[in-house]
Amino acid sequence: MNLTLRLLRAFVVVSHEGHVGRAAARLYVSQPALSQDIRRLEREIGVILFERGSKGLSLTPAGEELLRSVESALSTLDHGISSAQAIAAGDRTVVRLAYSPSMGNQLMPALLPALEREKLSLIVEESEVDTGDVGPGVISGRYDVGFAHSPSPDQGLLLSQLADERLCVAVAASHRLASATSVRLADLAGSALLIWPRDSAPEYYDLILDICARAGLELPEVKQFRHITPRSYLLDDNQTFSLLPKSTATIQRPEVRFVDLDDEDARVPLMFVRRSDDDRGELSVIENIARQVSRRLMA
């Protein structure tokens, strides 16, 4: 298909006006030329977009669906062009931000609009990465900053704690503790722990096992999988649990129950990650806003 931007923008204007003559006047083209463009667009995609009547044009159901997609695509394109022009003119800076999976449930939806409200001269490009990949991604230069729980230290990284986040227990919906308001780790005696492999996030892994040990919880088995969420079916034996940041519980899943922990030290640090040689002021501003947002969420 040969769908030019001119054809798509003409389609949007005609859709809004409902009349080729008025749309032609807005576009500064002749009415016959615009009518020809609309017919050409219909031929290209193979569907009728408008019902023609004596009082003008109205969109068909197919036309209404196309209009939604075209308006969204054109908005994204226009935003991209404006951003590119601003960056080229030196008016805005791109900051590439990485975060581990649990951050996408609560922190990111609160942080990104908070950054926009500050009207910073920034374009934030956010990416979700696997647990343990935030630090390496920042060191490599792929990302400028990151958010992670207990990232592994490195002399090339500057780590700053934003807040402590409480842990919760994830169990199957049929588990004996699934309906409890809260539990202690000792209540899980005899259960196996489902966790990511140690080599992917050793500091985080060791902290979780240390929390269990300090609570007097002996683990008969530790099941390690790089991606835990798709493995939630492993909780179905009712002898397996997982310890996750409490923000994970904001996403409801029918087969899993998230139960609060009464153990006071069942917490993990939420860290802001940046390269030690990157002292740009914009990153410090992001860090300060992130600290305010995270402490409010995790109070």
PDB file of C-alpha atoms in Angstrom:
ATOM      1  CA  MET A   1       0.000   0.000   0.000  1.00  0.00           C
ATOM      2  CA  ASN A   2       1.136   3.511  -0.802  1.00  0.00           C
ATOM      3  CA  LEU A   3      -0.304   5.477   2.136  1.00  0.00           C
ATOM      4  CA  THR A   4       1.288   8.898   2.168  1.00  0.00           C
ATOM      5  CA  LEU A   5       1.028  11.289   5.105  1.00  0.00           C
ATOM      6  CA  ARG A   6      -0.859  13.685   2.836  1.00  0.00           C
ATOM      7  CA  LEU A   7      -3.577  11.082   2.233  1.00  0.00           C
ATOM      8  CA  LEU A   8      -3.856  10.218   5.919  1.00  0.00           C
ATOM      9  CA  ARG A   9      -4.030  13.837   7.069  1.00  0.00           C
ATOM     10  CA  ALA A  10      -6.653  14.532   4.396  1.00  0.00           C
ATOM     11  CA  PHE A  11      -8.692  11.580   5.679  1.00  0.00           C
ATOM     12  CA  VAL A  12      -8.605  12.969   9.239  1.00  0.00           C
ATOM     13  CA  VAL A  13      -9.758  16.441   8.158  1.00  0.00           C
ATOM     14  CA  VAL A  14     -12.584  15.068   6.003  1.00  0.00           C
ATOM     15  CA  SER A  15     -13.670  12.814   8.878  1.00  0.00           C
ATOM     16  CA  HIS A  16     -13.896  15.782  11.239  1.00  0.00           C
ATOM     17  CA  GLU A  17     -15.623  18.096   8.787  1.00  0.00           C
ATOM     18  CA  GLY A  18     -18.020  15.528   7.337  1.00  0.00           C
ATOM     19  CA  HIS A  19     -17.990  17.538   4.115  1.00  0.00           C
ATOM     20  CA  VAL A  20     -15.437  17.527   1.302  1.00  0.00           C
ATOM     21  CA  GLY A  21     -15.955  21.209   0.470  1.00  0.00           C
ATOM     22  CA  ARG A  22     -15.230  22.426   4.018  1.00  0.00           C
ATOM     23  CA  ALA A  23     -12.305  20.021   4.342  1.00  0.00           C
ATOM     24  CA  ALA A  24     -10.874  21.239   1.029  1.00  0.00           C
ATOM     25  CA  ALA A  25     -11.050  24.827   2.258  1.00  0.00           C
ATOM     26  CA  ARG A  26      -9.153  23.907   5.438  1.00  0.00           C
ATOM     27  CA  LEU A  27      -6.492  22.077   3.439  1.00  0.00           C
ATOM     28  CA  TYR A  28      -6.214  24.751   0.724  1.00  0.00           C
ATOM     29  CA  VAL A  29      -6.867  22.241  -2.056  1.00  0.00           C
ATOM     30  CA  SER A  30      -9.597  21.929  -4.632  1.00  0.00           C
ATOM     31  CA  GLN A  31     -12.683  19.886  -3.826  1.00  0.00           C
ATOM     32  CA  PRO A  32     -12.250  17.519  -6.818  1.00  0.00           C
ATOM     33  CA  ALA A  33      -8.604  16.859  -5.831  1.00  0.00           C
ATOM     34  CA  LEU A  34      -9.566  16.045  -2.250  1.00  0.00           C
ATOM     35  CA  SER A  35     -12.418  13.755  -3.378  1.00  0.00           C
ATOM     36  CA  GLN A  36      -9.934  11.957  -5.602  1.00  0.00           C
ATOM     37  CA  ASP A  37      -7.527  11.549  -2.658  1.00  0.00           C
ATOM     38  CA  ILE A  38     -10.221   9.983  -0.477  1.00  0.00           C
ATOM     39  CA  ARG A  39     -11.186   7.545  -3.230  1.00  0.00           C
ATOM     40  CA  ARG A  40      -7.509   6.699  -3.733  1.00  0.00           C
ATOM     41  CA  LEU A  41      -7.169   5.959   0.007  1.00  0.00           C
ATOM     42  CA  GLU A  42     -10.201   3.673  -0.092  1.00  0.00           C
ATOM     43  CA  ARG A  43      -8.751   1.805  -3.065  1.00  0.00           C
ATOM     44  CA  GLU A  44      -5.374   1.403  -1.351  1.00  0.00           C
ATOM     45  CA  ILE A  45      -6.771  -0.203   1.816  1.00  0.00           C
ATOM     46  CA  GLY A  46      -9.670  -1.952   0.075  1.00  0.00           C
ATOM     47  CA  VAL A  47     -12.557  -0.729   2.255  1.00  0.00           C
ATOM     48  CA  ILE A  48     -15.250   1.944   2.068  1.00  0.00           C
ATOM     49  CA  LEU A  49     -14.479   4.638   4.644  1.00  0.00           C
ATOM     50  CA  PHE A  50     -17.413   7.021   4.148  1.00  0.00           C
ATOM     51  CA  GLU A  51     -21.123   6.828   3.533  1.00  0.00           C
ATOM     52  CA  ARG A  52     -21.974   9.464   0.920  1.00  0.00           C
ATOM     53  CA  GLY A  53     -25.229  11.362   1.404  1.00  0.00           C
ATOM     54  CA  SER A  54     -26.915  14.533   0.232  1.00  0.00           C
ATOM     55  CA  LYS A  55     -25.776  16.376   3.384  1.00  0.00           C
ATOM     56  CA  GLY A  56     -22.175  15.220   3.311  1.00  0.00           C
ATOM     57  CA  LEU A  57     -20.073  12.287   4.468  1.00  0.00           C
ATOM     58  CA  SER A  58     -20.255  10.074   7.542  1.00  0.00           C
ATOM     59  CA  LEU A  59     -17.744   7.455   8.567  1.00  0.00           C
ATOM     60  CA  THR A  60     -18.506   3.778   8.145  1.00  0.00           C
ATOM     61  CA  PRO A  61     -17.603   1.467  11.071  1.00  0.00           C
ATOM     62  CA  ALA A  62     -14.406   0.616   9.184  1.00  0.00           C
ATOM     63  CA  GLY A  63     -13.694   4.309   8.755  1.00  0.00           C
ATOM     64  CA  GLU A  64     -14.202   4.995  12.459  1.00  0.00           C
ATOM     65  CA  GLU A  65     -11.713   2.266  13.351  1.00  0.00           C
ATOM     66  CA  LEU A  66      -9.159   3.600  10.879  1.00  0.00           C
ATOM     67  CA  LEU A  67      -9.617   7.148  12.160  1.00  0.00           C
ATOM     68  CA  ARG A  68      -8.714   6.122  15.718  1.00  0.00           C
ATOM     69  CA  SER A  69      -5.531   4.422  14.557  1.00  0.00           C
ATOM     70  CA  VAL A  70      -4.514   7.169  12.141  1.00  0.00           C
ATOM     71  CA  GLU A  71      -5.011   9.939  14.715  1.00  0.00           C
ATOM     72  CA  SER A  72      -2.939   8.010  17.254  1.00  0.00           C
ATOM     73  CA  ALA A  73      -0.182   7.347  14.708  1.00  0.00           C
ATOM     74  CA  LEU A  74      -0.078  10.956  13.517  1.00  0.00           C
ATOM     75  CA  SER A  75       0.034  12.229  17.103  1.00  0.00           C
ATOM     76  CA  THR A  76       2.985   9.950  17.857  1.00  0.00           C
ATOM     77  CA  LEU A  77       4.726  11.021  14.666  1.00  0.00           C
ATOM     78  CA  ASP A  78       4.184  14.729  15.341  1.00  0.00           C
ATOM     79  CA  HIS A  79       5.482  14.313  18.896  1.00  0.00           C
ATOM     80  CA  GLY A  80       8.555  12.496  17.587  1.00  0.00           C
ATOM     81  CA  ILE A  81       9.273  15.222  15.041  1.00  0.00           C
ATOM     82  CA  SER A  82       8.922  17.962  17.673  1.00  0.00           C
ATOM     83  CA  SER A  83      11.176  16.082  20.079  1.00  0.00           C
ATOM     84  CA  ALA A  84      13.799  15.487  17.401  1.00  0.00           C
ATOM     85  CA  GLN A  85      13.782  19.167  16.475  1.00  0.00           C
ATOM     86  CA  ALA A  86      14.077  20.184  20.139  1.00  0.00           C
ATOM     87  CA  ILE A  87      16.998  17.817  20.705  1.00  0.00           C
ATOM     88  CA  ALA A  88      18.764  19.014  17.555  1.00  0.00           C
ATOM     89  CA  ALA A  89      18.335  22.619  18.714  1.00  0.00           C
ATOM     90  CA  GLY A  90      19.755  21.766  22.126  1.00  0.00           C
ATOM     91  CA  ASP A  91      16.497  22.621  23.901  1.00  0.00           C
ATOM     92  CA  ARG A  92      15.870  19.171  25.382  1.00  0.00           C
ATOM     93  CA  THR A  93      17.931  16.258  26.669  1.00  0.00           C
ATOM     94  CA  VAL A  94      17.120  12.569  26.290  1.00  0.00           C
ATOM     95  CA  VAL A  95      17.461  10.492  29.466  1.00  0.00           C
ATOM     96  CA  ARG A  96      17.268   6.720  29.037  1.00  0.00           C
ATOM     97  CA  LEU A  97      15.833   5.093  32.131  1.00  0.00           C
ATOM     98  CA  ALA A  98      15.837   1.391  33.048  1.00  0.00           C
ATOM     99  CA  TYR A  99      13.775  -0.275  35.762  1.00  0.00           C
ATOM    100  CA  SER A 100      13.279  -3.818  37.010  1.00  0.00           C
ATOM    101  CA  PRO A 101       9.849  -5.461  36.523  1.00  0.00           C
ATOM    102  CA  SER A 102       8.188  -4.690  39.875  1.00  0.00           C
ATOM    103  CA  MET A 103       8.823  -0.947  39.360  1.00  0.00           C
ATOM    104  CA  GLY A 104       6.395  -0.914  36.455  1.00  0.00           C
ATOM    105  CA  ASN A 105       3.432  -1.630  38.736  1.00  0.00           C
ATOM    106  CA  GLN A 106       3.531   1.426  40.974  1.00  0.00           C
ATOM    107  CA  LEU A 107       6.684   3.546  40.860  1.00  0.00           C
ATOM    108  CA  MET A 108       6.885   4.258  37.133  1.00  0.00           C
ATOM    109  CA  PRO A 109       3.185   5.193  36.724  1.00  0.00           C
ATOM    110  CA  ALA A 110       3.676   7.720  39.551  1.00  0.00           C
ATOM    111  CA  LEU A 111       7.168   8.953  38.658  1.00  0.00           C
ATOM    112  CA  LEU A 112       6.764   9.673  34.943  1.00  0.00           C
ATOM    113  CA  PRO A 113       3.853  12.146  35.314  1.00  0.00           C
ATOM    114  CA  ALA A 114       5.662  13.735  38.283  1.00  0.00           C
ATOM    115  CA  LEU A 115       8.652  14.400  36.027  1.00  0.00           C
ATOM    116  CA  GLU A 116       6.381  15.866  33.362  1.00  0.00           C
ATOM    117  CA  ARG A 117       4.697  18.165  35.888  1.00  0.00           C
ATOM    118  CA  GLU A 118       8.097  19.653  36.698  1.00  0.00           C
ATOM    119  CA  LYS A 119       8.314  20.722  33.037  1.00  0.00           C
ATOM    120  CA  LEU A 120      11.949  19.680  32.829  1.00  0.00           C
ATOM    121  CA  SER A 121      13.737  20.023  29.518  1.00  0.00           C
ATOM    122  CA  LEU A 122      13.913  16.239  29.319  1.00  0.00           C
ATOM    123  CA  ILE A 123      12.667  13.463  27.117  1.00  0.00           C
ATOM    124  CA  VAL A 124      12.516  10.309  29.238  1.00  0.00           C
ATOM    125  CA  GLU A 125      12.748   7.005  27.398  1.00  0.00           C
ATOM    126  CA  GLU A 126      11.894   4.235  29.856  1.00  0.00           C
ATOM    127  CA  SER A 127      12.624   0.507  29.447  1.00  0.00           C
ATOM    128  CA  GLU A 128      11.728  -2.466  31.634  1.00  0.00           C
ATOM    129  CA  VAL A 129      14.623  -4.911  32.001  1.00  0.00           C
ATOM    130  CA  ASP A 130      15.119  -8.199  33.823  1.00  0.00           C
ATOM    131  CA  THR A 131      15.985  -8.309  37.517  1.00  0.00           C
ATOM    132  CA  GLY A 132      19.714  -7.765  37.824  1.00  0.00           C
ATOM    133  CA  ASP A 133      20.117  -6.080  34.415  1.00  0.00           C
ATOM    134  CA  VAL A 134      19.673  -2.472  35.537  1.00  0.00           C
ATOM    135  CA  GLY A 135      23.220  -1.959  36.826  1.00  0.00           C
ATOM    136  CA  PRO A 136      24.989  -3.593  33.862  1.00  0.00           C
ATOM    137  CA  GLY A 137      22.781  -1.635  31.473  1.00  0.00           C
ATOM    138  CA  VAL A 138      23.746   1.666  33.095  1.00  0.00           C
ATOM    139  CA  ILE A 139      27.464   0.766  33.209  1.00  0.00           C
ATOM    140  CA  SER A 140      27.440  -0.140  29.513  1.00  0.00           C
ATOM    141  CA  GLY A 141      25.947   3.244  28.621  1.00  0.00           C
ATOM    142  CA  ARG A 142      22.783   1.756  27.222  1.00  0.00           C
ATOM    143  CA  TYR A 143      20.858   3.573  29.966  1.00  0.00           C
ATOM    144  CA  ASP A 144      21.611   6.782  31.824  1.00  0.00           C
ATOM    145  CA  VAL A 145      19.863   5.952  35.104  1.00  0.00           C
ATOM    146  CA  GLY A 146      18.081   3.013  36.619  1.00  0.00           C
ATOM    147  CA  PHE A 147      15.857   1.842  39.459  1.00  0.00           C
ATOM    148  CA  ALA A 148      16.453  -1.516  41.111  1.00  0.00           C
ATOM    149  CA  HIS A 149      16.158  -3.368  44.393  1.00  0.00           C
ATOM    150  CA  SER A 150      19.555  -4.188  45.932  1.00  0.00           C
ATOM    151  CA  PRO A 151      21.640  -3.856  42.742  1.00  0.00           C
ATOM    152  CA  SER A 152      25.153  -5.287  42.864  1.00  0.00           C
ATOM    153  CA  PRO A 153      27.778  -2.617  43.662  1.00  0.00           C
ATOM    154  CA  ASP A 154      30.340  -1.656  41.068  1.00  0.00           C
ATOM    155  CA  GLN A 155      33.007   1.043  41.141  1.00  0.00           C
ATOM    156  CA  GLY A 156      31.551   2.393  37.916  1.00  0.00           C
ATOM    157  CA  LEU A 157      28.181   2.957  39.556  1.00  0.00           C
ATOM    158  CA  LEU A 158      26.859   5.477  42.022  1.00  0.00           C
ATOM    159  CA  LEU A 159      24.065   3.934  44.099  1.00  0.00           C
ATOM    160  CA  SER A 160      21.679   6.033  46.152  1.00  0.00           C
ATOM    161  CA  GLN A 161      18.909   4.621  48.334  1.00  0.00           C
ATOM    162  CA  LEU A 162      15.496   6.145  47.691  1.00  0.00           C
ATOM    163  CA  ALA A 163      13.381   4.161  50.153  1.00  0.00           C
ATOM    164  CA  ASP A 164      12.842   0.802  51.821  1.00  0.00           C
ATOM    165  CA  GLU A 165      10.100  -1.296  50.280  1.00  0.00           C
ATOM    166  CA  ARG A 166       8.291  -3.947  52.274  1.00  0.00           C
ATOM    167  CA  LEU A 167       8.119  -7.469  50.941  1.00  0.00           C
ATOM    168  CA  CYS A 168       4.978  -9.553  50.605  1.00  0.00           C
ATOM    169  CA  VAL A 169       4.409 -13.284  50.206  1.00  0.00           C
ATOM    170  CA  ALA A 170       3.032 -14.696  46.968  1.00  0.00           C
ATOM    171  CA  VAL A 171       1.199 -18.012  47.288  1.00  0.00           C
ATOM    172  CA  ALA A 172      -1.339 -19.959  45.258  1.00  0.00           C
ATOM    173  CA  ALA A 173      -4.984 -18.977  45.658  1.00  0.00           C
ATOM    174  CA  SER A 174      -5.602 -22.416  47.224  1.00  0.00           C
ATOM    175  CA  HIS A 175      -2.771 -22.108  49.753  1.00  0.00           C
ATOM    176  CA  ARG A 176      -3.691 -22.456  53.445  1.00  0.00           C
ATOM    177  CA  LEU A 177      -2.450 -18.884  54.077  1.00  0.00           C
ATOM    178  CA  ALA A 178      -4.029 -17.292  50.987  1.00  0.00           C
ATOM    179  CA  SER A 179      -6.924 -15.748  52.918  1.00  0.00           C
ATOM    180  CA  ALA A 180      -4.789 -14.436  55.791  1.00  0.00           C
ATOM    181  CA  THR A 181      -4.568 -10.683  56.349  1.00  0.00           C
ATOM    182  CA  SER A 182      -0.884 -11.003  57.181  1.00  0.00           C
ATOM    183  CA  VAL A 183       1.631 -13.724  58.054  1.00  0.00           C
ATOM    184  CA  ARG A 184       5.096 -14.153  59.479  1.00  0.00           C
ATOM    185  CA  LEU A 185       7.838 -15.864  57.531  1.00  0.00           C
ATOM    186  CA  ALA A 186       7.963 -18.539  60.217  1.00  0.00           C
ATOM    187  CA  ASP A 187       4.419 -19.530  59.166  1.00  0.00           C
ATOM    188  CA  LEU A 188       5.923 -20.787  55.888  1.00  0.00           C
ATOM    189  CA  ALA A 189       8.075 -23.432  57.541  1.00  0.00           C
ATOM    190  CA  GLY A 190       8.618 -26.437  55.284  1.00  0.00           C
ATOM    191  CA  SER A 191       7.862 -24.462  52.108  1.00  0.00           C
ATOM    192  CA  ALA A 192      10.154 -24.009  49.112  1.00  0.00           C
ATOM    193  CA  LEU A 193      11.163 -20.560  47.862  1.00  0.00           C
ATOM    194  CA  LEU A 194      10.652 -19.545  44.217  1.00  0.00           C
ATOM    195  CA  ILE A 195      13.267 -16.940  43.223  1.00  0.00           C
ATOM    196  CA  TRP A 196      15.422 -15.769  40.320  1.00  0.00           C
ATOM    197  CA  PRO A 197      18.883 -17.349  39.769  1.00  0.00           C
ATOM    198  CA  ARG A 198      21.584 -15.942  42.046  1.00  0.00           C
ATOM    199  CA  ASP A 199      23.900 -15.081  39.155  1.00  0.00           C
ATOM    200  CA  SER A 200      21.358 -12.628  37.737  1.00  0.00           C
ATOM    201  CA  ALA A 201      21.098 -10.491  40.910  1.00  0.00           C
ATOM    202  CA  PRO A 202      23.411 -11.847  43.653  1.00  0.00           C
ATOM    203  CA  GLU A 203      22.998  -8.992  46.165  1.00  0.00           C
ATOM    204  CA  TYR A 204      19.212  -9.128  45.919  1.00  0.00           C
ATOM    205  CA  TYR A 205      19.155 -12.933  46.046  1.00  0.00           C
ATOM    206  CA  ASP A 206      21.396 -13.048  49.129  1.00  0.00           C
ATOM    207  CA  LEU A 207      19.294 -10.398  50.885  1.00  0.00           C
ATOM    208  CA  ILE A 208      16.097 -12.415  50.377  1.00  0.00           C
ATOM    209  CA  LEU A 209      17.689 -15.579  51.753  1.00  0.00           C
ATOM    210  CA  ASP A 210      19.184 -13.633  54.661  1.00  0.00           C
ATOM    211  CA  ILE A 211      15.750 -12.222  55.541  1.00  0.00           C
ATOM    212  CA  CYS A 212      14.398 -15.772  55.616  1.00  0.00           C
ATOM    213  CA  ALA A 213      17.295 -16.968  57.788  1.00  0.00           C
ATOM    214  CA  ARG A 214      16.913 -14.113  60.293  1.00  0.00           C
ATOM    215  CA  ALA A 215      13.241 -14.992  60.616  1.00  0.00           C
ATOM    216  CA  GLY A 216      14.186 -18.564  61.490  1.00  0.00           C
ATOM    217  CA  LEU A 217      12.739 -19.921  58.264  1.00  0.00           C
ATOM    218  CA  GLU A 218      14.634 -22.954  56.989  1.00  0.00           C
ATOM    219  CA  LEU A 219      14.136 -23.546  53.280  1.00  0.00           C
ATOM    220  CA  PRO A 220      14.041 -27.203  52.214  1.00  0.00           C
ATOM    221  CA  GLU A 221      14.343 -26.144  48.566  1.00  0.00           C
ATOM    222  CA  VAL A 222      15.066 -23.053  46.490  1.00  0.00           C
ATOM    223  CA  LYS A 223      13.599 -23.075  42.984  1.00  0.00           C
ATOM    224  CA  GLN A 224      15.410 -20.703  40.646  1.00  0.00           C
ATOM    225  CA  PHE A 225      13.927 -19.341  37.417  1.00  0.00           C
ATOM    226  CA  ARG A 226      15.030 -16.222  35.580  1.00  0.00           C
ATOM    227  CA  HIS A 227      11.457 -15.103  34.918  1.00  0.00           C
ATOM    228  CA  ILE A 228       9.326 -15.807  37.984  1.00  0.00           C
ATOM    229  CA  THR A 229       5.968 -14.396  36.872  1.00  0.00           C
ATOM    230  CA  PRO A 230       5.375 -16.928  34.058  1.00  0.00           C
ATOM    231  CA  ARG A 231       6.245 -19.663  36.567  1.00  0.00           C
ATOM    232  CA  SER A 232       3.464 -18.795  39.007  1.00  0.00           C
ATOM    233  CA  TYR A 233       1.967 -22.212  38.299  1.00  0.00           C
ATOM    234  CA  LEU A 234       4.792 -23.618  40.461  1.00  0.00           C
ATOM    235  CA  LEU A 235       2.970 -22.168  43.465  1.00  0.00           C
ATOM    236  CA  ASP A 236       0.077 -24.555  42.841  1.00  0.00           C
ATOM    237  CA  ASP A 237       1.670 -27.341  44.877  1.00  0.00           C
ATOM    238  CA  ASN A 238       0.801 -25.244  47.973  1.00  0.00           C
ATOM    239  CA  GLN A 239       4.308 -25.923  49.271  1.00  0.00           C
ATOM    240  CA  THR A 240       6.020 -23.106  47.370  1.00  0.00           C
ATOM    241  CA  PHE A 241       6.038 -19.350  47.926  1.00  0.00           C
ATOM    242  CA  SER A 242       7.819 -16.302  46.599  1.00  0.00           C
ATOM    243  CA  LEU A 243       8.916 -13.077  48.283  1.00  0.00           C
ATOM    244  CA  LEU A 244       8.299  -9.992  46.172  1.00  0.00           C
ATOM    245  CA  PRO A 245       8.201  -6.216  46.665  1.00  0.00           C
ATOM    246  CA  LYS A 246       4.801  -5.184  47.934  1.00  0.00           C
ATOM    247  CA  SER A 247       4.233  -3.024  44.843  1.00  0.00           C
ATOM    248  CA  THR A 248       3.866  -6.294  42.930  1.00  0.00           C
ATOM    249  CA  ALA A 249       0.580  -6.852  44.764  1.00  0.00           C
ATOM    250  CA  THR A 250      -0.995  -3.914  42.933  1.00  0.00           C
ATOM    251  CA  ILE A 251      -1.408  -6.214  39.918  1.00  0.00           C
ATOM    252  CA  GLN A 252      -4.226  -8.640  40.649  1.00  0.00           C
ATOM    253  CA  ARG A 253      -3.888 -12.187  39.344  1.00  0.00           C
ATOM    254  CA  PRO A 254      -6.671 -14.730  40.039  1.00  0.00           C
ATOM    255  CA  GLU A 255      -4.305 -17.667  40.551  1.00  0.00           C
ATOM    256  CA  VAL A 256      -2.025 -15.847  43.033  1.00  0.00           C
ATOM    257  CA  ARG A 257      -2.606 -14.224  46.422  1.00  0.00           C
ATOM    258  CA  PHE A 258      -0.285 -11.586  47.871  1.00  0.00           C
ATOM    259  CA  VAL A 259      -0.177 -11.561  51.667  1.00  0.00           C
ATOM    260  CA  ASP A 260       1.440  -8.893  53.863  1.00  0.00           C
ATOM    261  CA  LEU A 261       4.393  -9.797  56.064  1.00  0.00           C
ATOM    262  CA  ASP A 262       4.498  -8.922  59.760  1.00  0.00           C
ATOM    263  CA  ASP A 263       8.276  -9.364  59.940  1.00  0.00           C
ATOM    264  CA  GLU A 264       9.568  -5.825  60.479  1.00  0.00           C
ATOM    265  CA  ASP A 265      12.873  -6.335  58.664  1.00  0.00           C
ATOM    266  CA  ALA A 266      11.292  -7.949  55.589  1.00  0.00           C
ATOM    267  CA  ARG A 267      12.270  -4.966  53.463  1.00  0.00           C
ATOM    268  CA  VAL A 268      14.499  -4.367  50.455  1.00  0.00           C
ATOM    269  CA  PRO A 269      16.174  -1.089  49.492  1.00  0.00           C
ATOM    270  CA  LEU A 270      15.005   0.696  46.380  1.00  0.00           C
ATOM    271  CA  MET A 271      18.070   2.225  44.735  1.00  0.00           C
ATOM    272  CA  PHE A 272      18.701   4.939  42.170  1.00  0.00           C
ATOM    273  CA  VAL A 273      21.518   3.885  39.841  1.00  0.00           C
ATOM    274  CA  ARG A 274      23.752   6.130  37.738  1.00  0.00           C
ATOM    275  CA  ARG A 275      27.302   6.067  36.421  1.00  0.00           C
ATOM    276  CA  SER A 276      29.824   7.476  38.857  1.00  0.00           C
ATOM    277  CA  ASP A 277      31.339   9.710  36.149  1.00  0.00           C
ATOM    278  CA  ASP A 278      27.992  11.170  35.005  1.00  0.00           C
ATOM    279  CA  ASP A 279      27.390  14.303  37.066  1.00  0.00           C
ATOM    280  CA  ARG A 280      24.722  15.928  34.923  1.00  0.00           C
ATOM    281  CA  GLY A 281      22.373  18.068  36.981  1.00  0.00           C
ATOM    282  CA  GLU A 282      19.301  16.658  35.222  1.00  0.00           C
ATOM    283  CA  LEU A 283      19.986  13.245  36.739  1.00  0.00           C
ATOM    284  CA  SER A 284      20.124  14.700  40.243  1.00  0.00           C
ATOM    285  CA  VAL A 285      16.755  16.352  39.667  1.00  0.00           C
ATOM    286  CA  ILE A 286      15.284  13.002  38.558  1.00  0.00           C
ATOM    287  CA  GLU A 287      16.777  11.356  41.651  1.00  0.00           C
ATOM    288  CA  ASN A 288      15.257  13.933  44.005  1.00  0.00           C
ATOM    289  CA  ILE A 289      11.803  13.646  42.447  1.00  0.00           C
ATOM    290  CA  ALA A 290      12.052   9.850  42.492  1.00  0.00           C
ATOM    291  CA  ARG A 291      12.949   9.938  46.196  1.00  0.00           C
ATOM    292  CA  GLN A 292       9.901  12.043  47.001  1.00  0.00           C
ATOM    293  CA  VAL A 293       7.587   9.807  44.953  1.00  0.00           C
ATOM    294  CA  SER A 294       8.967   6.517  46.260  1.00  0.00           C
ATOM    295  CA  ARG A 295       8.845   7.558  49.908  1.00  0.00           C
ATOM    296  CA  ARG A 296       5.254   8.702  49.494  1.00  0.00           C
ATOM    297  CA  LEU A 297       4.277   5.399  47.879  1.00  0.00           C
ATOM    298  CA  MET A 298       6.115   3.239  50.395  1.00  0.00           C
ATOM    299  CA  ALA A 299       5.351   5.140  53.583  1.00  0.00           C
TER     300      ALA A 299
END
